[in-house]
DNA sequence: TATTGTTATACTCTATAACTATA
DNA sequence: TATAGTTATAGAGTATAACAATA
């Protein structure tokens, strides 16, 4: 046997986790000096792309529970990157907006991560990367469906 | 724009996380009835593949810190799946062995996960899956190298 | 009655420092 | 002194129940 973990290596999930760990570690290191963590960064970019978005919709997009998003928005607001504004039409809801500072910090983080990923993927062609990303999406969709079916 | 998160979707790390979440959720659900979590399952399979392996070596393989492995082995031992035996040659070290029960439970979990993954990947050819796994490995290696370089 | 945001809480996974017993 | 295993502790990330304000 070539590897001491050859039995686990047949599992795509095991390989995905092993590939993810160093990627997440590097992304954490890139974001920390900007005062961001991965969840706050992701939220910041999505809010910037969708001004006025409500928290319940953002939580759904990020695949996280509503209560956990509260702390994320608290952190972004405390850092001056995001503002909550009470919705006029539905006064239960908050409309979320990125500040000028948040816009700059978010763009800076995104550019650094894009650059890092370009290094990680530099040996692959654009088409290979596209196929890779498409397969990731399909695996996730199939797994989500399998989870849903198992709950029946 | 097609998606509300199109800016993040350009990031492979974001897509990997989104693919991983439902896979991990399903794997958790498969393992829980067997009395296993993902780290204990992975340790169980690797110990079974390498009888007598020491904890420090196992921690390195699993890319986890030694202190966190202690609880993993504690759980496996409490469940009767694994035995610690004091090493004769180096009495600081534990040699790890899987029990007959642990062997059966581990095989059962592995078979169920293989089946689940086969469903997730069923639309892809064997060659596509191999390429996919090879790219995952390379991305992980490149990211690990980038992490190491950034620590210089 | 249902929904948005919130609080409180807990569990898993992970990371670091310091201890013990051996080497 | 260095290493294997351990203890204690802390921090992310995630999950559920229950509440107040509003619809």
Short mmCIF file of C-alpha atoms (C1' of nucleotides) in Angstrom, two decimals:
data_model
loop_
_atom_site.label_atom_id
_atom_site.label_comp_id
_atom_site.label_asym_id
_atom_site.label_seq_id
_atom_site.Cartn_x
_atom_site.Cartn_y
_atom_site.Cartn_z
CA UNK A 1 0.00 0.00 0.00
CA UNK A 2 1.21 3.43 -0.91
CA UNK A 3 -0.39 5.40 1.92
CA UNK A 4 -1.19 4.54 5.52
CA UNK A 5 -4.68 5.96 4.93
CA UNK A 6 -5.36 4.31 1.58
CA UNK A 7 -8.76 3.01 2.74
CA UNK A 8 -10.00 6.48 3.62
CA UNK A 9 -8.51 7.97 0.47
CA UNK A 10 -11.12 6.19 -1.61
CA UNK A 11 -13.64 8.57 0.02
CA UNK A 12 -14.13 11.84 -1.82
CA UNK A 13 -15.36 13.47 1.40
CA UNK A 14 -12.09 12.59 3.13
CA UNK A 15 -10.14 14.12 0.26
CA UNK A 16 -12.33 17.21 0.20
CA UNK A 17 -11.72 17.75 3.92
CA UNK A 18 -7.95 17.32 3.45
CA UNK A 19 -7.95 19.83 0.58
CA UNK A 20 -10.16 22.27 2.49
CA UNK A 21 -8.16 22.42 5.72
CA UNK A 22 -5.11 24.29 4.37
CA UNK A 23 -7.29 26.47 2.13
CA UNK A 24 -9.38 27.55 5.12
CA UNK A 25 -6.24 28.11 7.21
CA UNK A 26 -4.76 30.40 4.56
CA UNK A 27 -8.02 32.29 4.07
CA UNK A 28 -8.25 32.79 7.84
CA UNK A 29 -4.72 34.22 7.83
CA UNK A 30 -5.57 36.57 4.95
CA UNK A 31 -8.76 37.84 6.59
CA UNK A 32 -7.56 38.19 10.21
CA UNK A 33 -5.49 41.37 9.62
CA UNK A 34 -8.58 42.93 8.01
CA UNK A 35 -10.65 42.24 11.12
CA UNK A 36 -12.70 39.59 9.32
CA UNK A 37 -13.44 35.91 9.81
CA UNK A 38 -14.77 33.70 7.02
CA UNK A 39 -18.44 34.03 7.95
CA UNK A 40 -18.20 37.81 8.38
CA UNK A 41 -16.30 38.12 5.10
CA UNK A 42 -18.85 36.06 3.19
CA UNK A 43 -21.70 38.07 4.69
CA UNK A 44 -19.96 41.36 3.87
CA UNK A 45 -19.50 40.43 0.20
CA UNK A 46 -23.08 39.21 -0.22
CA UNK A 47 -24.57 42.28 1.49
CA UNK A 48 -22.44 44.47 -0.79
CA UNK A 49 -23.84 42.62 -3.78
CA UNK A 50 -27.43 42.92 -2.48
CA UNK A 51 -27.97 46.22 -0.65
CA UNK A 52 -30.99 46.17 1.67
CA UNK A 53 -30.99 42.39 2.00
CA UNK A 54 -32.73 41.05 5.13
CA UNK A 55 -31.03 38.81 7.71
CA UNK A 56 -33.32 35.84 7.17
CA UNK A 57 -32.48 35.82 3.46
CA UNK A 58 -28.78 36.18 4.12
CA UNK A 59 -28.82 33.31 6.61
CA UNK A 60 -30.47 31.12 4.00
CA UNK A 61 -27.87 32.04 1.36
CA UNK A 62 -24.98 31.35 3.71
CA UNK A 63 -26.57 28.09 4.84
CA UNK A 64 -26.35 29.15 8.46
CA UNK A 65 -28.94 29.37 11.23
CA UNK A 66 -30.50 32.77 11.98
CA UNK A 67 -29.19 32.96 15.55
CA UNK A 68 -25.61 32.51 14.37
CA UNK A 69 -25.98 35.27 11.82
CA UNK A 70 -26.89 37.76 14.56
CA UNK A 71 -23.35 37.62 15.98
CA UNK A 72 -21.91 37.90 12.46
CA UNK A 73 -23.84 41.10 11.79
CA UNK A 74 -23.04 42.37 15.30
CA UNK A 75 -19.32 41.97 14.52
CA UNK A 76 -19.63 43.65 11.11
CA UNK A 77 -21.58 46.52 12.63
CA UNK A 78 -19.12 46.93 15.54
CA UNK A 79 -16.28 47.13 12.99
CA UNK A 80 -18.17 49.79 11.04
CA UNK A 81 -18.41 47.61 7.92
CA UNK A 82 -22.19 47.15 7.83
CA UNK A 83 -25.31 48.99 8.98
CA UNK A 84 -28.65 47.61 10.13
CA UNK A 85 -31.58 49.83 9.16
CA UNK A 86 -35.10 49.05 10.31
CA UNK A 87 -37.24 48.21 7.28
CA UNK A 88 -40.02 50.74 6.57
CA UNK A 89 -42.36 48.21 4.92
CA UNK A 90 -41.85 45.44 7.50
CA UNK A 91 -40.71 46.80 10.84
CA UNK A 92 -39.73 43.35 12.08
CA UNK A 93 -36.94 43.16 9.53
CA UNK A 94 -33.51 44.76 9.18
CA UNK A 95 -32.25 45.99 5.83
CA UNK A 96 -28.49 45.51 5.62
CA UNK A 97 -26.07 47.93 3.94
CA UNK A 98 -22.28 47.99 3.54
CA UNK A 99 -20.46 51.19 4.54
CA UNK A 100 -17.74 52.77 2.44
CA UNK A 101 -15.16 51.36 4.83
CA UNK A 102 -16.76 47.91 4.63
CA UNK A 103 -16.71 48.12 0.85
CA UNK A 104 -12.97 48.84 0.80
CA UNK A 105 -12.11 46.14 3.34
CA UNK A 106 -14.29 43.56 1.60
CA UNK A 107 -12.77 44.27 -1.81
CA UNK A 108 -9.28 44.06 -0.32
CA UNK A 109 -9.99 40.66 1.22
CA UNK A 110 -11.64 39.34 -1.92
CA UNK A 111 -8.70 40.40 -4.10
CA UNK A 112 -6.21 38.70 -1.77
CA UNK A 113 -8.19 35.46 -1.70
CA UNK A 114 -8.61 35.48 -5.48
CA UNK A 115 -4.86 35.87 -5.80
CA UNK A 116 -4.18 33.04 -3.34
CA UNK A 117 -6.58 30.70 -5.13
CA UNK A 118 -5.06 31.56 -8.49
CA UNK A 119 -1.74 30.28 -7.13
CA UNK A 120 -3.36 27.07 -5.88
CA UNK A 121 -5.03 26.47 -9.25
CA UNK A 122 -2.28 27.80 -11.52
CA UNK A 123 -1.37 24.37 -12.88
CA UNK A 124 -4.89 23.85 -14.22
CA UNK A 125 -6.50 25.26 -17.34
CA UNK A 126 -9.54 27.52 -17.17
CA UNK A 127 -11.64 24.67 -18.50
CA UNK A 128 -10.32 22.24 -15.90
CA UNK A 129 -11.14 24.72 -13.16
CA UNK A 130 -14.63 25.22 -14.52
CA UNK A 131 -15.23 21.48 -14.67
CA UNK A 132 -13.85 21.12 -11.15
CA UNK A 133 -16.19 23.79 -9.80
CA UNK A 134 -19.14 22.31 -11.66
CA UNK A 135 -18.43 18.89 -10.15
CA UNK A 136 -18.21 20.44 -6.68
CA UNK A 137 -21.63 22.02 -7.17
CA UNK A 138 -23.16 18.78 -8.40
CA UNK A 139 -21.71 16.73 -5.54
CA UNK A 140 -23.11 19.26 -3.07
CA UNK A 141 -26.53 19.20 -4.72
CA UNK A 142 -26.63 15.41 -4.77
CA UNK A 143 -25.53 15.22 -1.14
CA UNK A 144 -28.16 17.77 -0.12
CA UNK A 145 -30.81 15.72 -1.87
CA UNK A 146 -29.61 12.56 -0.16
CA UNK A 147 -29.81 14.31 3.23
CA UNK A 148 -33.35 15.47 2.47
CA UNK A 149 -34.43 11.97 1.38
CA UNK A 150 -32.96 10.37 4.49
CA UNK A 151 -35.18 12.62 6.64
CA UNK A 152 -38.39 11.20 5.13
CA UNK B 1 -26.62 38.26 -12.23
CA UNK B 2 -27.76 34.70 -11.89
CA UNK B 3 -27.06 34.19 -8.19
CA UNK B 4 -27.18 36.54 -5.22
CA UNK B 5 -23.74 35.22 -4.24
CA UNK B 6 -22.12 35.35 -7.68
CA UNK B 7 -19.10 37.24 -6.36
CA UNK B 8 -18.29 34.53 -3.81
CA UNK B 9 -19.01 31.78 -6.32
CA UNK B 10 -15.87 32.68 -8.21
CA UNK B 11 -13.97 31.35 -5.15
CA UNK B 12 -13.21 27.65 -5.24
CA UNK B 13 -12.92 27.61 -1.44
CA UNK B 14 -16.48 28.92 -1.14
CA UNK B 15 -17.71 26.23 -3.51
CA UNK B 16 -15.76 23.54 -1.69
CA UNK B 17 -17.33 24.56 1.61
CA UNK B 18 -20.82 24.55 0.08
CA UNK B 19 -20.24 21.08 -1.37
CA UNK B 20 -18.73 19.78 1.88
CA UNK B 21 -21.50 20.90 4.26
CA UNK B 22 -24.21 18.48 3.09
CA UNK B 23 -21.66 15.69 2.61
CA UNK B 24 -20.49 16.08 6.20
CA UNK B 25 -24.08 16.27 7.44
CA UNK B 26 -24.97 12.99 5.72
CA UNK B 27 -21.80 11.28 6.92
CA UNK B 28 -22.58 12.39 10.48
CA UNK B 29 -26.06 10.90 10.16
CA UNK B 30 -24.65 7.63 8.85
CA UNK B 31 -22.07 7.33 11.63
CA UNK B 32 -24.16 8.45 14.62
CA UNK B 33 -26.22 5.21 14.91
CA UNK B 34 -22.93 3.28 14.95
CA UNK B 35 -21.68 5.31 17.91
CA UNK B 36 -19.09 7.07 15.74
CA UNK B 37 -18.28 10.66 14.82
CA UNK B 38 -16.14 11.60 11.83
CA UNK B 39 -12.85 11.86 13.72
CA UNK B 40 -13.42 8.60 15.60
CA UNK B 41 -14.44 6.85 12.39
CA UNK B 42 -11.35 8.05 10.52
CA UNK B 43 -9.09 7.00 13.40
CA UNK B 44 -10.78 3.60 13.59
CA UNK B 45 -10.23 2.87 9.90
CA UNK B 46 -6.58 3.98 9.94
CA UNK B 47 -5.78 1.99 13.10
CA UNK B 48 -7.38 -1.05 11.49
CA UNK B 49 -5.16 -0.56 8.47
CA UNK B 50 -2.04 -0.10 10.65
CA UNK B 51 -2.20 -2.30 13.77
CA UNK B 52 0.12 -1.15 16.55
CA UNK B 53 0.29 2.43 15.26
CA UNK B 54 1.22 5.06 17.87
CA UNK B 55 -0.94 8.07 18.71
CA UNK B 56 1.57 10.68 17.61
CA UNK B 57 1.75 9.09 14.15
CA UNK B 58 -2.03 8.85 13.93
CA UNK B 59 -2.45 12.49 14.91
CA UNK B 60 -0.05 13.48 12.14
CA UNK B 61 -1.93 11.40 9.55
CA UNK B 62 -5.30 12.86 10.58
CA UNK B 63 -3.85 16.38 10.61
CA UNK B 64 -5.06 16.92 14.15
CA UNK B 65 -3.29 18.01 17.33
CA UNK B 66 -2.18 15.32 19.79
CA UNK B 67 -4.40 16.57 22.64
CA UNK B 68 -7.51 16.30 20.49
CA UNK B 69 -6.65 12.74 19.52
CA UNK B 70 -6.65 11.69 23.19
CA UNK B 71 -10.41 12.20 23.45
CA UNK B 72 -10.92 10.41 20.14
CA UNK B 73 -9.06 7.34 21.39
CA UNK B 74 -10.82 7.60 24.76
CA UNK B 75 -14.18 7.44 22.98
CA UNK B 76 -13.11 4.52 20.79
CA UNK B 77 -11.79 2.63 23.82
CA UNK B 78 -14.93 3.35 25.89
CA UNK B 79 -17.04 1.97 23.01
CA UNK B 80 -14.87 -1.16 22.90
CA UNK B 81 -13.72 -0.48 19.34
CA UNK B 82 -10.01 0.10 20.05
CA UNK B 83 -7.40 -0.95 22.63
CA UNK B 84 -4.40 0.99 23.91
CA UNK B 85 -1.48 -1.31 24.75
CA UNK B 86 1.66 0.08 26.36
CA UNK B 87 4.59 -0.30 23.94
CA UNK B 88 7.27 -2.76 25.12
CA UNK B 89 10.12 -1.02 23.27
CA UNK B 90 9.12 2.55 24.25
CA UNK B 91 7.03 2.64 27.40
CA UNK B 92 5.97 6.24 26.80
CA UNK B 93 4.01 5.21 23.72
CA UNK B 94 0.71 3.41 23.16
CA UNK B 95 0.28 0.83 20.43
CA UNK B 96 -3.28 1.00 19.05
CA UNK B 97 -5.32 -2.02 17.97
CA UNK B 98 -8.87 -2.44 16.67
CA UNK B 99 -11.09 -5.02 18.42
CA UNK B 100 -13.28 -7.49 16.54
CA UNK B 101 -16.29 -5.32 17.38
CA UNK B 102 -14.47 -2.19 16.18
CA UNK B 103 -13.57 -3.96 12.95
CA UNK B 104 -17.20 -4.85 12.25
CA UNK B 105 -18.52 -1.38 13.12
CA UNK B 106 -15.79 0.35 11.08
CA UNK B 107 -16.45 -1.80 8.03
CA UNK B 108 -20.17 -1.18 8.34
CA UNK B 109 -19.68 2.59 8.44
CA UNK B 110 -17.21 2.57 5.58
CA UNK B 111 -19.55 0.52 3.38
CA UNK B 112 -22.45 2.91 4.06
CA UNK B 113 -20.36 5.98 3.27
CA UNK B 114 -18.99 4.41 0.08
CA UNK B 115 -22.57 3.71 -1.00
CA UNK B 116 -23.67 7.28 -0.21
CA UNK B 117 -20.76 8.77 -2.13
CA UNK B 118 -21.41 6.51 -5.08
CA UNK B 119 -24.88 8.06 -5.28
CA UNK B 120 -23.43 11.57 -5.12
CA UNK B 121 -20.95 10.79 -7.90
CA UNK B 122 -23.11 8.49 -9.99
CA UNK B 123 -23.44 10.94 -12.86
CA UNK B 124 -19.65 11.05 -13.35
CA UNK B 125 -17.38 8.53 -15.05
CA UNK B 126 -14.63 6.73 -13.16
CA UNK B 127 -12.10 8.85 -14.99
CA UNK B 128 -13.89 12.08 -14.11
CA UNK B 129 -13.94 11.06 -10.45
CA UNK B 130 -10.25 10.21 -10.55
CA UNK B 131 -9.42 13.59 -12.10
CA UNK B 132 -11.63 15.30 -9.55
CA UNK B 133 -9.86 13.61 -6.63
CA UNK B 134 -6.45 14.32 -8.13
CA UNK B 135 -7.31 18.01 -8.43
CA UNK B 136 -8.52 18.06 -4.83
CA UNK B 137 -5.18 16.62 -3.72
CA UNK B 138 -3.21 19.12 -5.75
CA UNK B 139 -5.22 22.11 -4.51
CA UNK B 140 -4.63 20.93 -0.96
CA UNK B 141 -0.91 20.50 -1.54
CA UNK B 142 -0.59 23.92 -3.15
CA UNK B 143 -2.57 25.56 -0.36
CA UNK B 144 -0.43 23.82 2.29
CA UNK B 145 2.68 25.11 0.55
CA UNK B 146 1.24 28.61 0.42
CA UNK B 147 0.49 28.45 4.14
CA UNK B 148 4.05 27.32 4.86
CA UNK B 149 5.55 30.08 2.71
CA UNK B 150 3.43 32.75 4.37
CA UNK B 151 4.88 31.72 7.76
CA UNK B 152 8.44 32.55 6.64
"C1'" DT C 1 -51.13 32.30 13.91
"C1'" DA C 2 -46.70 33.06 11.46
"C1'" DT C 3 -42.37 35.50 10.80
"C1'" DT C 4 -37.99 38.57 11.92
"C1'" DG C 5 -34.65 39.15 14.84
"C1'" DT C 6 -32.84 38.00 19.26
"C1'" DT C 7 -31.13 35.60 23.64
"C1'" DA C 8 -29.47 31.69 25.86
"C1'" DT C 9 -27.42 27.46 25.53
"C1'" DA C 10 -24.84 23.45 24.06
"C1'" DC C 11 -22.15 20.50 21.18
"C1'" DT C 12 -18.37 19.53 17.83
"C1'" DC C 13 -13.98 20.51 16.06
"C1'" DT C 14 -9.87 22.67 16.67
"C1'" DA C 15 -5.62 25.04 18.88
"C1'" DT C 16 -2.07 26.05 22.67
"C1'" DA C 17 0.40 25.72 27.07
"C1'" DA C 18 1.93 22.98 30.53
"C1'" DC C 19 2.28 18.70 32.99
"C1'" DT C 20 3.98 13.24 33.63
"C1'" DA C 21 6.61 9.55 32.55
"C1'" DT C 22 9.68 7.83 30.01
"C1'" DA C 23 13.81 8.09 26.71
"C1'" DT D 1 17.13 17.54 26.71
"C1'" DA D 2 13.65 15.65 23.99
"C1'" DT D 3 9.47 12.86 23.07
"C1'" DA D 4 4.61 10.32 23.90
"C1'" DG D 5 0.72 10.92 26.01
"C1'" DT D 6 -2.17 13.68 28.90
"C1'" DT D 7 -4.79 17.60 31.22
"C1'" DA D 8 -6.89 21.93 31.13
"C1'" DT D 9 -8.58 25.53 28.61
"C1'" DA D 10 -10.17 28.47 24.97
"C1'" DG D 11 -11.82 29.66 20.59
"C1'" DA D 12 -14.37 29.04 16.28
"C1'" DG D 13 -18.43 27.13 13.92
"C1'" DT D 14 -22.79 25.24 14.26
"C1'" DA D 15 -27.53 23.74 16.15
"C1'" DT D 16 -32.09 24.12 18.83
"C1'" DA D 17 -35.62 26.17 21.94
"C1'" DA D 18 -37.88 30.05 23.37
"C1'" DC D 19 -38.84 34.93 23.53
"C1'" DA D 20 -40.40 40.01 21.94
"C1'" DA D 21 -41.98 42.78 18.31
"C1'" DT D 22 -44.47 42.88 14.28
"C1'" DA D 23 -47.21 41.01 10.46
#
